[in-house]
PDB file of C-alpha atoms in Angstrom:
ATOM      1  CA  UNK A 908    -196.488  17.218  67.237  1.00 75.00           C
ATOM      2  CA  UNK A 909    -193.805  17.122  64.603  1.00 86.00           C
ATOM      3  CA  UNK A 910    -194.720  17.956  61.044  1.00 92.00           C
ATOM      4  CA  UNK A 911    -193.073  18.223  57.634  1.00 96.00           C
ATOM      5  CA  UNK A 912    -195.100  19.781  54.813  1.00 97.00           C
ATOM      6  CA  UNK A 913    -194.351  19.460  51.113  1.00 97.00           C
ATOM      7  CA  UNK A 914    -196.579  19.859  48.054  1.00 98.00           C
ATOM      8  CA  UNK A 915    -197.972  16.509  46.949  1.00 97.00           C
ATOM      9  CA  UNK A 916    -197.262  16.935  43.257  1.00 98.00           C
ATOM     10  CA  UNK A 917    -195.652  19.428  40.889  1.00 98.00           C
ATOM     11  CA  UNK A 918    -195.324  19.576  37.113  1.00 98.00           C
ATOM     12  CA  UNK A 919    -192.529  21.264  35.184  1.00 98.00           C
ATOM     13  CA  UNK A 920    -191.156  21.389  31.655  1.00 97.00           C
ATOM     14  CA  UNK A 921    -187.937  19.837  30.442  1.00 98.00           C
ATOM     15  CA  UNK A 922    -185.132  22.417  30.499  1.00 98.00           C
ATOM     16  CA  UNK A 923    -186.906  24.663  33.005  1.00 98.00           C
ATOM     17  CA  UNK A 924    -186.285  25.354  36.705  1.00 98.00           C
ATOM     18  CA  UNK A 925    -188.460  24.092  39.560  1.00 98.00           C
ATOM     19  CA  UNK A 926    -188.455  24.862  43.284  1.00 98.00           C
ATOM     20  CA  UNK A 927    -189.828  22.302  45.754  1.00 98.00           C
ATOM     21  CA  UNK A 928    -190.646  23.770  49.155  1.00 98.00           C
ATOM     22  CA  UNK A 929    -190.529  22.103  52.543  1.00 98.00           C
ATOM     23  CA  UNK A 930    -191.718  23.605  55.814  1.00 98.00           C
ATOM     24  CA  UNK A 931    -191.166  21.928  59.127  1.00 98.00           C
ATOM     25  CA  UNK A 932    -192.160  22.064  62.762  1.00 96.00           C
ATOM     26  CA  UNK A 933    -190.037  19.744  64.856  1.00 93.00           C
ATOM     27  CA  UNK A 934    -188.796  19.422  68.402  1.00 91.00           C
ATOM     28  CA  UNK A 935    -185.315  20.704  67.804  1.00 93.00           C
ATOM     29  CA  UNK A 936    -183.281  20.811  64.622  1.00 95.00           C
ATOM     30  CA  UNK A 937    -180.099  18.985  63.735  1.00 93.00           C
ATOM     31  CA  UNK A 938    -180.078  19.164  59.970  1.00 95.00           C
ATOM     32  CA  UNK A 939    -182.348  18.854  56.952  1.00 97.00           C
ATOM     33  CA  UNK A 940    -181.993  16.302  54.178  1.00 97.00           C
ATOM     34  CA  UNK A 941    -183.338  15.937  50.666  1.00 98.00           C
ATOM     35  CA  UNK A 942    -183.625  12.518  49.046  1.00 98.00           C
ATOM     36  CA  UNK A 943    -184.712  11.545  45.541  1.00 98.00           C
ATOM     37  CA  UNK A 944    -186.874   8.478  44.979  1.00 98.00           C
ATOM     38  CA  UNK A 945    -187.709   7.156  41.527  1.00 97.00           C
ATOM     39  CA  UNK A 946    -190.909   5.137  41.287  1.00 96.00           C
ATOM     40  CA  UNK A 947    -190.428   1.624  42.608  1.00 94.00           C
ATOM     41  CA  UNK A 948    -186.907   2.333  43.804  1.00 96.00           C
ATOM     42  CA  UNK A 949    -185.118   3.247  47.021  1.00 96.00           C
ATOM     43  CA  UNK A 950    -184.523   6.846  48.146  1.00 97.00           C
ATOM     44  CA  UNK A 951    -181.063   8.211  47.397  1.00 97.00           C
ATOM     45  CA  UNK A 952    -179.330  11.097  49.153  1.00 95.00           C
ATOM     46  CA  UNK A 953    -179.273  14.485  47.433  1.00 96.00           C
ATOM     47  CA  UNK A 954    -178.321  17.160  49.930  1.00 95.00           C
ATOM     48  CA  UNK A 955    -177.870  18.172  53.555  1.00 95.00           C
ATOM     49  CA  UNK A 956    -178.276  21.594  55.180  1.00 96.00           C
ATOM     50  CA  UNK A 957    -177.538  22.387  58.796  1.00 95.00           C
ATOM     51  CA  UNK A 958    -176.705  26.110  58.536  1.00 96.00           C
ATOM     52  CA  UNK A 959    -178.772  28.825  56.886  1.00 97.00           C
ATOM     53  CA  UNK A 960    -178.081  29.484  53.263  1.00 97.00           C
ATOM     54  CA  UNK A 961    -177.734  27.829  49.911  1.00 97.00           C
ATOM     55  CA  UNK A 962    -175.836  24.632  49.156  1.00 94.00           C
ATOM     56  CA  UNK A 963    -175.161  24.083  45.473  1.00 94.00           C
ATOM     57  CA  UNK A 964    -174.383  20.722  43.932  1.00 91.00           C
ATOM     58  CA  UNK A 965    -174.404  20.757  40.161  1.00 95.00           C
ATOM     59  CA  UNK A 966    -177.949  21.228  38.817  1.00 97.00           C
ATOM     60  CA  UNK A 967    -179.390  20.822  42.309  1.00 97.00           C
ATOM     61  CA  UNK A 968    -179.321  23.409  45.107  1.00 97.00           C
ATOM     62  CA  UNK A 969    -180.860  23.332  48.561  1.00 98.00           C
ATOM     63  CA  UNK A 970    -181.693  26.316  50.753  1.00 98.00           C
ATOM     64  CA  UNK A 971    -182.376  26.477  54.481  1.00 98.00           C
ATOM     65  CA  UNK A 972    -183.836  29.124  56.794  1.00 98.00           C
ATOM     66  CA  UNK A 973    -183.915  27.792  60.337  1.00 97.00           C
ATOM     67  CA  UNK A 974    -185.737  30.839  61.721  1.00 96.00           C
ATOM     68  CA  UNK A 975    -188.589  30.279  59.249  1.00 97.00           C
ATOM     69  CA  UNK A 976    -188.586  26.468  59.440  1.00 97.00           C
ATOM     70  CA  UNK A 977    -188.245  26.414  55.684  1.00 97.00           C
ATOM     71  CA  UNK A 978    -186.188  24.778  52.989  1.00 98.00           C
ATOM     72  CA  UNK A 979    -186.384  24.428  49.258  1.00 98.00           C
ATOM     73  CA  UNK A 980    -184.785  22.211  46.654  1.00 98.00           C
ATOM     74  CA  UNK A 981    -184.035  23.946  43.363  1.00 98.00           C
ATOM     75  CA  UNK A 982    -183.599  21.863  40.242  1.00 98.00           C
ATOM     76  CA  UNK A 983    -182.200  23.582  37.150  1.00 98.00           C
ATOM     77  CA  UNK A 984    -182.075  22.501  33.498  1.00 98.00           C
ATOM     78  CA  UNK A 985    -184.665  19.838  34.167  1.00 98.00           C
ATOM     79  CA  UNK A 986    -184.228  16.505  32.460  1.00 98.00           C
ATOM     80  CA  UNK A 987    -186.777  13.737  31.979  1.00 97.00           C
ATOM     81  CA  UNK A 988    -184.789  11.564  34.397  1.00 97.00           C
ATOM     82  CA  UNK A 989    -185.546  14.096  37.158  1.00 98.00           C
ATOM     83  CA  UNK A 990    -189.116  12.779  37.227  1.00 98.00           C
ATOM     84  CA  UNK A 991    -189.232  11.323  40.741  1.00 98.00           C
ATOM     85  CA  UNK A 992    -190.445  11.977  44.244  1.00 98.00           C
ATOM     86  CA  UNK A 993    -188.390  14.319  46.410  1.00 98.00           C
ATOM     87  CA  UNK A 994    -188.394  13.638  50.131  1.00 98.00           C
ATOM     88  CA  UNK A 995    -187.617  16.246  52.779  1.00 98.00           C
ATOM     89  CA  UNK A 996    -186.471  14.993  56.183  1.00 97.00           C
ATOM     90  CA  UNK A 997    -185.476  16.826  59.364  1.00 96.00           C
ATOM     91  CA  UNK A 998    -183.306  15.421  62.139  1.00 94.00           C
ATOM     92  CA  UNK A 999    -184.847  16.398  65.464  1.00 92.00           C
ATOM     93  CA  UNK A1000    -183.365  16.995  68.911  1.00 90.00           C
ATOM     94  CA  UNK A1001    -183.165  13.218  69.485  1.00 87.00           C
ATOM     95  CA  UNK A1002    -181.289  12.832  66.194  1.00 86.00           C
ATOM     96  CA  UNK A1003    -184.230  10.940  64.707  1.00 89.00           C
ATOM     97  CA  UNK A1004    -185.335  11.693  61.153  1.00 93.00           C
ATOM     98  CA  UNK A1005    -188.840  13.033  60.577  1.00 95.00           C
ATOM     99  CA  UNK A1006    -189.901  12.568  56.949  1.00 97.00           C
ATOM    100  CA  UNK A1007    -192.276  14.479  54.744  1.00 97.00           C
ATOM    101  CA  UNK A1008    -194.656  12.537  52.496  1.00 97.00           C
ATOM    102  CA  UNK A1009    -192.666  13.586  49.430  1.00 97.00           C
ATOM    103  CA  UNK A1010    -193.320  15.699  46.350  1.00 98.00           C
ATOM    104  CA  UNK A1011    -193.927  13.875  43.091  1.00 98.00           C
ATOM    105  CA  UNK A1012    -192.295  15.854  40.290  1.00 98.00           C
ATOM    106  CA  UNK A1013    -193.588  15.263  36.771  1.00 98.00           C
ATOM    107  CA  UNK A1014    -191.431  16.522  33.902  1.00 98.00           C
ATOM    108  CA  UNK A1015    -193.132  17.163  30.573  1.00 97.00           C
ATOM    109  CA  UNK A1016    -191.294  17.464  27.259  1.00 95.00           C
TER     110      UNK A1016
ATOM    111  CA  UNK B1376    -169.534  -3.380  47.274  1.00 68.00           C
ATOM    112  CA  UNK B1377    -173.135  -4.587  47.070  1.00 79.00           C
ATOM    113  CA  UNK B1378    -174.339  -1.862  49.497  1.00 93.00           C
ATOM    114  CA  UNK B1379    -177.561  -2.793  51.299  1.00 97.00           C
ATOM    115  CA  UNK B1380    -179.215  -6.014  50.175  1.00 96.00           C
ATOM    116  CA  UNK B1381    -182.812  -6.811  51.055  1.00 97.00           C
ATOM    117  CA  UNK B1382    -184.726 -10.018  50.447  1.00 96.00           C
ATOM    118  CA  UNK B1383    -187.336 -10.894  49.399  1.00 97.00           C
ATOM    119  CA  UNK B1384    -188.336  -8.155  46.977  1.00 97.00           C
ATOM    120  CA  UNK B1385    -191.999  -9.213  46.999  1.00 97.00           C
ATOM    121  CA  UNK B1386    -193.985 -11.310  49.489  1.00 97.00           C
ATOM    122  CA  UNK B1387    -197.646 -12.165  49.980  1.00 97.00           C
ATOM    123  CA  UNK B1388    -198.738 -13.422  53.395  1.00 97.00           C
ATOM    124  CA  UNK B1389    -201.978 -14.495  54.944  1.00 97.00           C
ATOM    125  CA  UNK B1390    -203.152 -12.887  58.167  1.00 98.00           C
ATOM    126  CA  UNK B1391    -201.455 -14.540  61.124  1.00 97.00           C
ATOM    127  CA  UNK B1392    -198.446 -15.862  59.238  1.00 97.00           C
ATOM    128  CA  UNK B1393    -194.944 -14.907  60.306  1.00 96.00           C
ATOM    129  CA  UNK B1394    -191.952 -14.071  58.182  1.00 97.00           C
ATOM    130  CA  UNK B1395    -188.530 -12.464  58.241  1.00 98.00           C
ATOM    131  CA  UNK B1396    -187.284  -9.736  55.947  1.00 98.00           C
ATOM    132  CA  UNK B1397    -183.549 -10.045  55.505  1.00 98.00           C
ATOM    133  CA  UNK B1398    -181.147  -7.107  55.337  1.00 98.00           C
ATOM    134  CA  UNK B1399    -177.390  -7.205  54.922  1.00 97.00           C
ATOM    135  CA  UNK B1400    -174.809  -4.497  54.310  1.00 97.00           C
ATOM    136  CA  UNK B1401    -171.156  -4.822  53.396  1.00 95.00           C
ATOM    137  CA  UNK B1402    -170.056  -1.258  54.158  1.00 93.00           C
ATOM    138  CA  UNK B1403    -169.208  -1.848  57.842  1.00 92.00           C
ATOM    139  CA  UNK B1404    -171.820   0.698  58.913  1.00 93.00           C
ATOM    140  CA  UNK B1405    -172.670   0.654  62.602  1.00 93.00           C
ATOM    141  CA  UNK B1406    -176.136   2.190  62.249  1.00 94.00           C
ATOM    142  CA  UNK B1407    -178.912   0.232  60.574  1.00 96.00           C
ATOM    143  CA  UNK B1408    -182.646   0.806  60.480  1.00 97.00           C
ATOM    144  CA  UNK B1409    -185.959  -0.410  59.122  1.00 98.00           C
ATOM    145  CA  UNK B1410    -188.597   1.891  57.655  1.00 98.00           C
ATOM    146  CA  UNK B1411    -192.013   1.362  56.198  1.00 98.00           C
ATOM    147  CA  UNK B1412    -193.383   3.527  53.409  1.00 98.00           C
ATOM    148  CA  UNK B1413    -197.115   3.923  52.881  1.00 97.00           C
ATOM    149  CA  UNK B1414    -198.925   6.047  50.265  1.00 93.00           C
ATOM    150  CA  UNK B1415    -199.362   9.668  51.287  1.00 90.00           C
ATOM    151  CA  UNK B1416    -197.151   9.300  54.346  1.00 92.00           C
ATOM    152  CA  UNK B1417    -193.536   9.912  55.119  1.00 91.00           C
ATOM    153  CA  UNK B1418    -191.144   7.100  55.858  1.00 96.00           C
ATOM    154  CA  UNK B1419    -191.737   5.779  59.357  1.00 97.00           C
ATOM    155  CA  UNK B1420    -189.019   4.259  61.484  1.00 96.00           C
ATOM    156  CA  UNK B1421    -189.796   0.788  62.840  1.00 98.00           C
ATOM    157  CA  UNK B1422    -186.594  -0.252  64.635  1.00 97.00           C
ATOM    158  CA  UNK B1423    -182.990   0.763  64.524  1.00 96.00           C
ATOM    159  CA  UNK B1424    -179.605  -0.405  65.750  1.00 95.00           C
ATOM    160  CA  UNK B1425    -176.451   1.550  66.556  1.00 93.00           C
ATOM    161  CA  UNK B1426    -174.242  -1.521  66.572  1.00 93.00           C
ATOM    162  CA  UNK B1427    -174.106  -5.275  67.008  1.00 94.00           C
ATOM    163  CA  UNK B1428    -176.089  -6.390  70.045  1.00 95.00           C
ATOM    164  CA  UNK B1429    -177.961  -3.067  70.359  1.00 96.00           C
ATOM    165  CA  UNK B1430    -181.468  -2.414  69.063  1.00 97.00           C
ATOM    166  CA  UNK B1431    -184.129   0.148  69.849  1.00 96.00           C
ATOM    167  CA  UNK B1432    -187.679   0.972  68.891  1.00 97.00           C
ATOM    168  CA  UNK B1433    -188.652   3.615  66.406  1.00 95.00           C
ATOM    169  CA  UNK B1434    -191.970   5.308  65.782  1.00 93.00           C
ATOM    170  CA  UNK B1435    -194.008   2.215  64.808  1.00 97.00           C
ATOM    171  CA  UNK B1436    -192.456  -0.902  66.423  1.00 97.00           C
ATOM    172  CA  UNK B1437    -195.593  -2.877  67.308  1.00 97.00           C
ATOM    173  CA  UNK B1438    -195.846  -6.218  65.530  1.00 96.00           C
ATOM    174  CA  UNK B1439    -192.178  -6.273  64.549  1.00 98.00           C
ATOM    175  CA  UNK B1440    -189.027  -7.683  66.126  1.00 97.00           C
ATOM    176  CA  UNK B1441    -185.388  -7.173  65.215  1.00 98.00           C
ATOM    177  CA  UNK B1442    -182.026  -8.509  66.256  1.00 96.00           C
ATOM    178  CA  UNK B1443    -178.454  -7.489  65.449  1.00 97.00           C
ATOM    179  CA  UNK B1444    -176.039 -10.341  66.082  1.00 97.00           C
ATOM    180  CA  UNK B1445    -173.479  -9.069  63.562  1.00 96.00           C
ATOM    181  CA  UNK B1446    -172.560  -5.697  62.073  1.00 95.00           C
ATOM    182  CA  UNK B1447    -173.653  -6.894  58.637  1.00 97.00           C
ATOM    183  CA  UNK B1448    -177.140  -8.306  59.271  1.00 97.00           C
ATOM    184  CA  UNK B1449    -180.329  -6.738  60.591  1.00 98.00           C
ATOM    185  CA  UNK B1450    -183.397  -8.936  59.978  1.00 98.00           C
ATOM    186  CA  UNK B1451    -186.943  -7.726  60.581  1.00 98.00           C
ATOM    187  CA  UNK B1452    -189.459 -10.274  61.852  1.00 98.00           C
ATOM    188  CA  UNK B1453    -193.207 -10.014  61.523  1.00 97.00           C
ATOM    189  CA  UNK B1454    -194.614 -12.123  64.315  1.00 92.00           C
ATOM    190  CA  UNK B1455    -198.253 -12.461  63.211  1.00 97.00           C
ATOM    191  CA  UNK B1456    -198.940 -10.557  60.014  1.00 97.00           C
ATOM    192  CA  UNK B1457    -201.926  -8.208  59.816  1.00 97.00           C
ATOM    193  CA  UNK B1458    -203.398  -6.392  56.791  1.00 97.00           C
ATOM    194  CA  UNK B1459    -202.216  -3.097  58.368  1.00 97.00           C
ATOM    195  CA  UNK B1460    -198.658  -4.294  57.779  1.00 98.00           C
ATOM    196  CA  UNK B1461    -199.145  -4.228  54.025  1.00 98.00           C
ATOM    197  CA  UNK B1462    -196.447  -1.776  52.982  1.00 98.00           C
ATOM    198  CA  UNK B1463    -193.091  -1.291  51.333  1.00 98.00           C
ATOM    199  CA  UNK B1464    -190.253  -1.910  53.742  1.00 98.00           C
ATOM    200  CA  UNK B1465    -186.822  -0.349  53.427  1.00 98.00           C
ATOM    201  CA  UNK B1466    -183.689  -1.286  55.287  1.00 98.00           C
ATOM    202  CA  UNK B1467    -181.046   1.420  55.524  1.00 97.00           C
ATOM    203  CA  UNK B1468    -177.568   1.819  56.924  1.00 96.00           C
ATOM    204  CA  UNK B1469    -175.871   5.079  57.735  1.00 93.00           C
ATOM    205  CA  UNK B1470    -172.477   6.665  57.294  1.00 81.00           C
ATOM    206  CA  UNK B1471    -171.184  10.161  57.944  1.00 76.00           C
ATOM    207  CA  UNK B1472    -170.534  12.407  54.951  1.00 73.00           C
ATOM    208  CA  UNK B1473    -169.396  16.002  55.552  1.00 71.00           C
ATOM    209  CA  UNK B1474    -171.020  15.939  58.999  1.00 72.00           C
ATOM    210  CA  UNK B1475    -174.284  14.432  57.781  1.00 78.00           C
ATOM    211  CA  UNK B1476    -175.496  10.954  58.662  1.00 85.00           C
ATOM    212  CA  UNK B1477    -176.437   9.801  55.183  1.00 92.00           C
ATOM    213  CA  UNK B1478    -178.726   6.822  54.752  1.00 96.00           C
ATOM    214  CA  UNK B1479    -178.082   4.180  52.120  1.00 96.00           C
ATOM    215  CA  UNK B1480    -181.276   2.265  51.429  1.00 97.00           C
ATOM    216  CA  UNK B1481    -181.865  -1.244  50.216  1.00 97.00           C
ATOM    217  CA  UNK B1482    -184.067  -1.779  47.154  1.00 97.00           C
ATOM    218  CA  UNK B1483    -187.167  -2.373  49.266  1.00 97.00           C
ATOM    219  CA  UNK B1484    -189.481  -5.282  50.051  1.00 97.00           C
ATOM    220  CA  UNK B1485    -193.111  -5.025  49.012  1.00 97.00           C
ATOM    221  CA  UNK B1486    -195.279  -6.963  51.463  1.00 98.00           C
ATOM    222  CA  UNK B1487    -198.971  -7.708  50.999  1.00 98.00           C
ATOM    223  CA  UNK B1488    -200.956  -9.236  53.848  1.00 98.00           C
ATOM    224  CA  UNK B1489    -204.299 -10.742  52.858  1.00 97.00           C
TER     225      UNK B1489
END
């Protein structure tokens, strides 16, 4: 079967750095996405990786290793507004998205 | 642009009742989809459409119907509601950004079936 694993919950301190990991086992790979979802709101797109390596976008970076079935989202200079769930999703060989259950990130002052 | 608009935002149904969740987008996106989100689980695809007149089943289609008569609208119908359909439903449309098919989600519809 297809599977996306992420930690259920993480806690970090305002101003610090946090890394949210995502491992996947899917039938084929056609890209990996990260979405942010604030409580009670819709997911919004953060990043996309299809080749190995690091993609940097401001305070957020996303890394992919296709050989290891692994990605991480790195958030720097954490702000209180970064408190949210972070969803990892992989597009499989049929170009369908397989979603992880999300990681709830709690930021403490 | 309003983006993706979903209605209603909240709905309570009794078992066996039917209803339609409305979804409209004004971005001229060809691809539209419906997901459900349940605690502790990833988003699950119910139905999707790659253009007007074309629909297909996703991972969890049973108990739901869709139609796509126009590019803008993609309603989701619950034929006979069951408590297992209690969930948050998201409609999403897709566009291509730097080679990625990025989803734009509606605000969600929270459905409770008693």
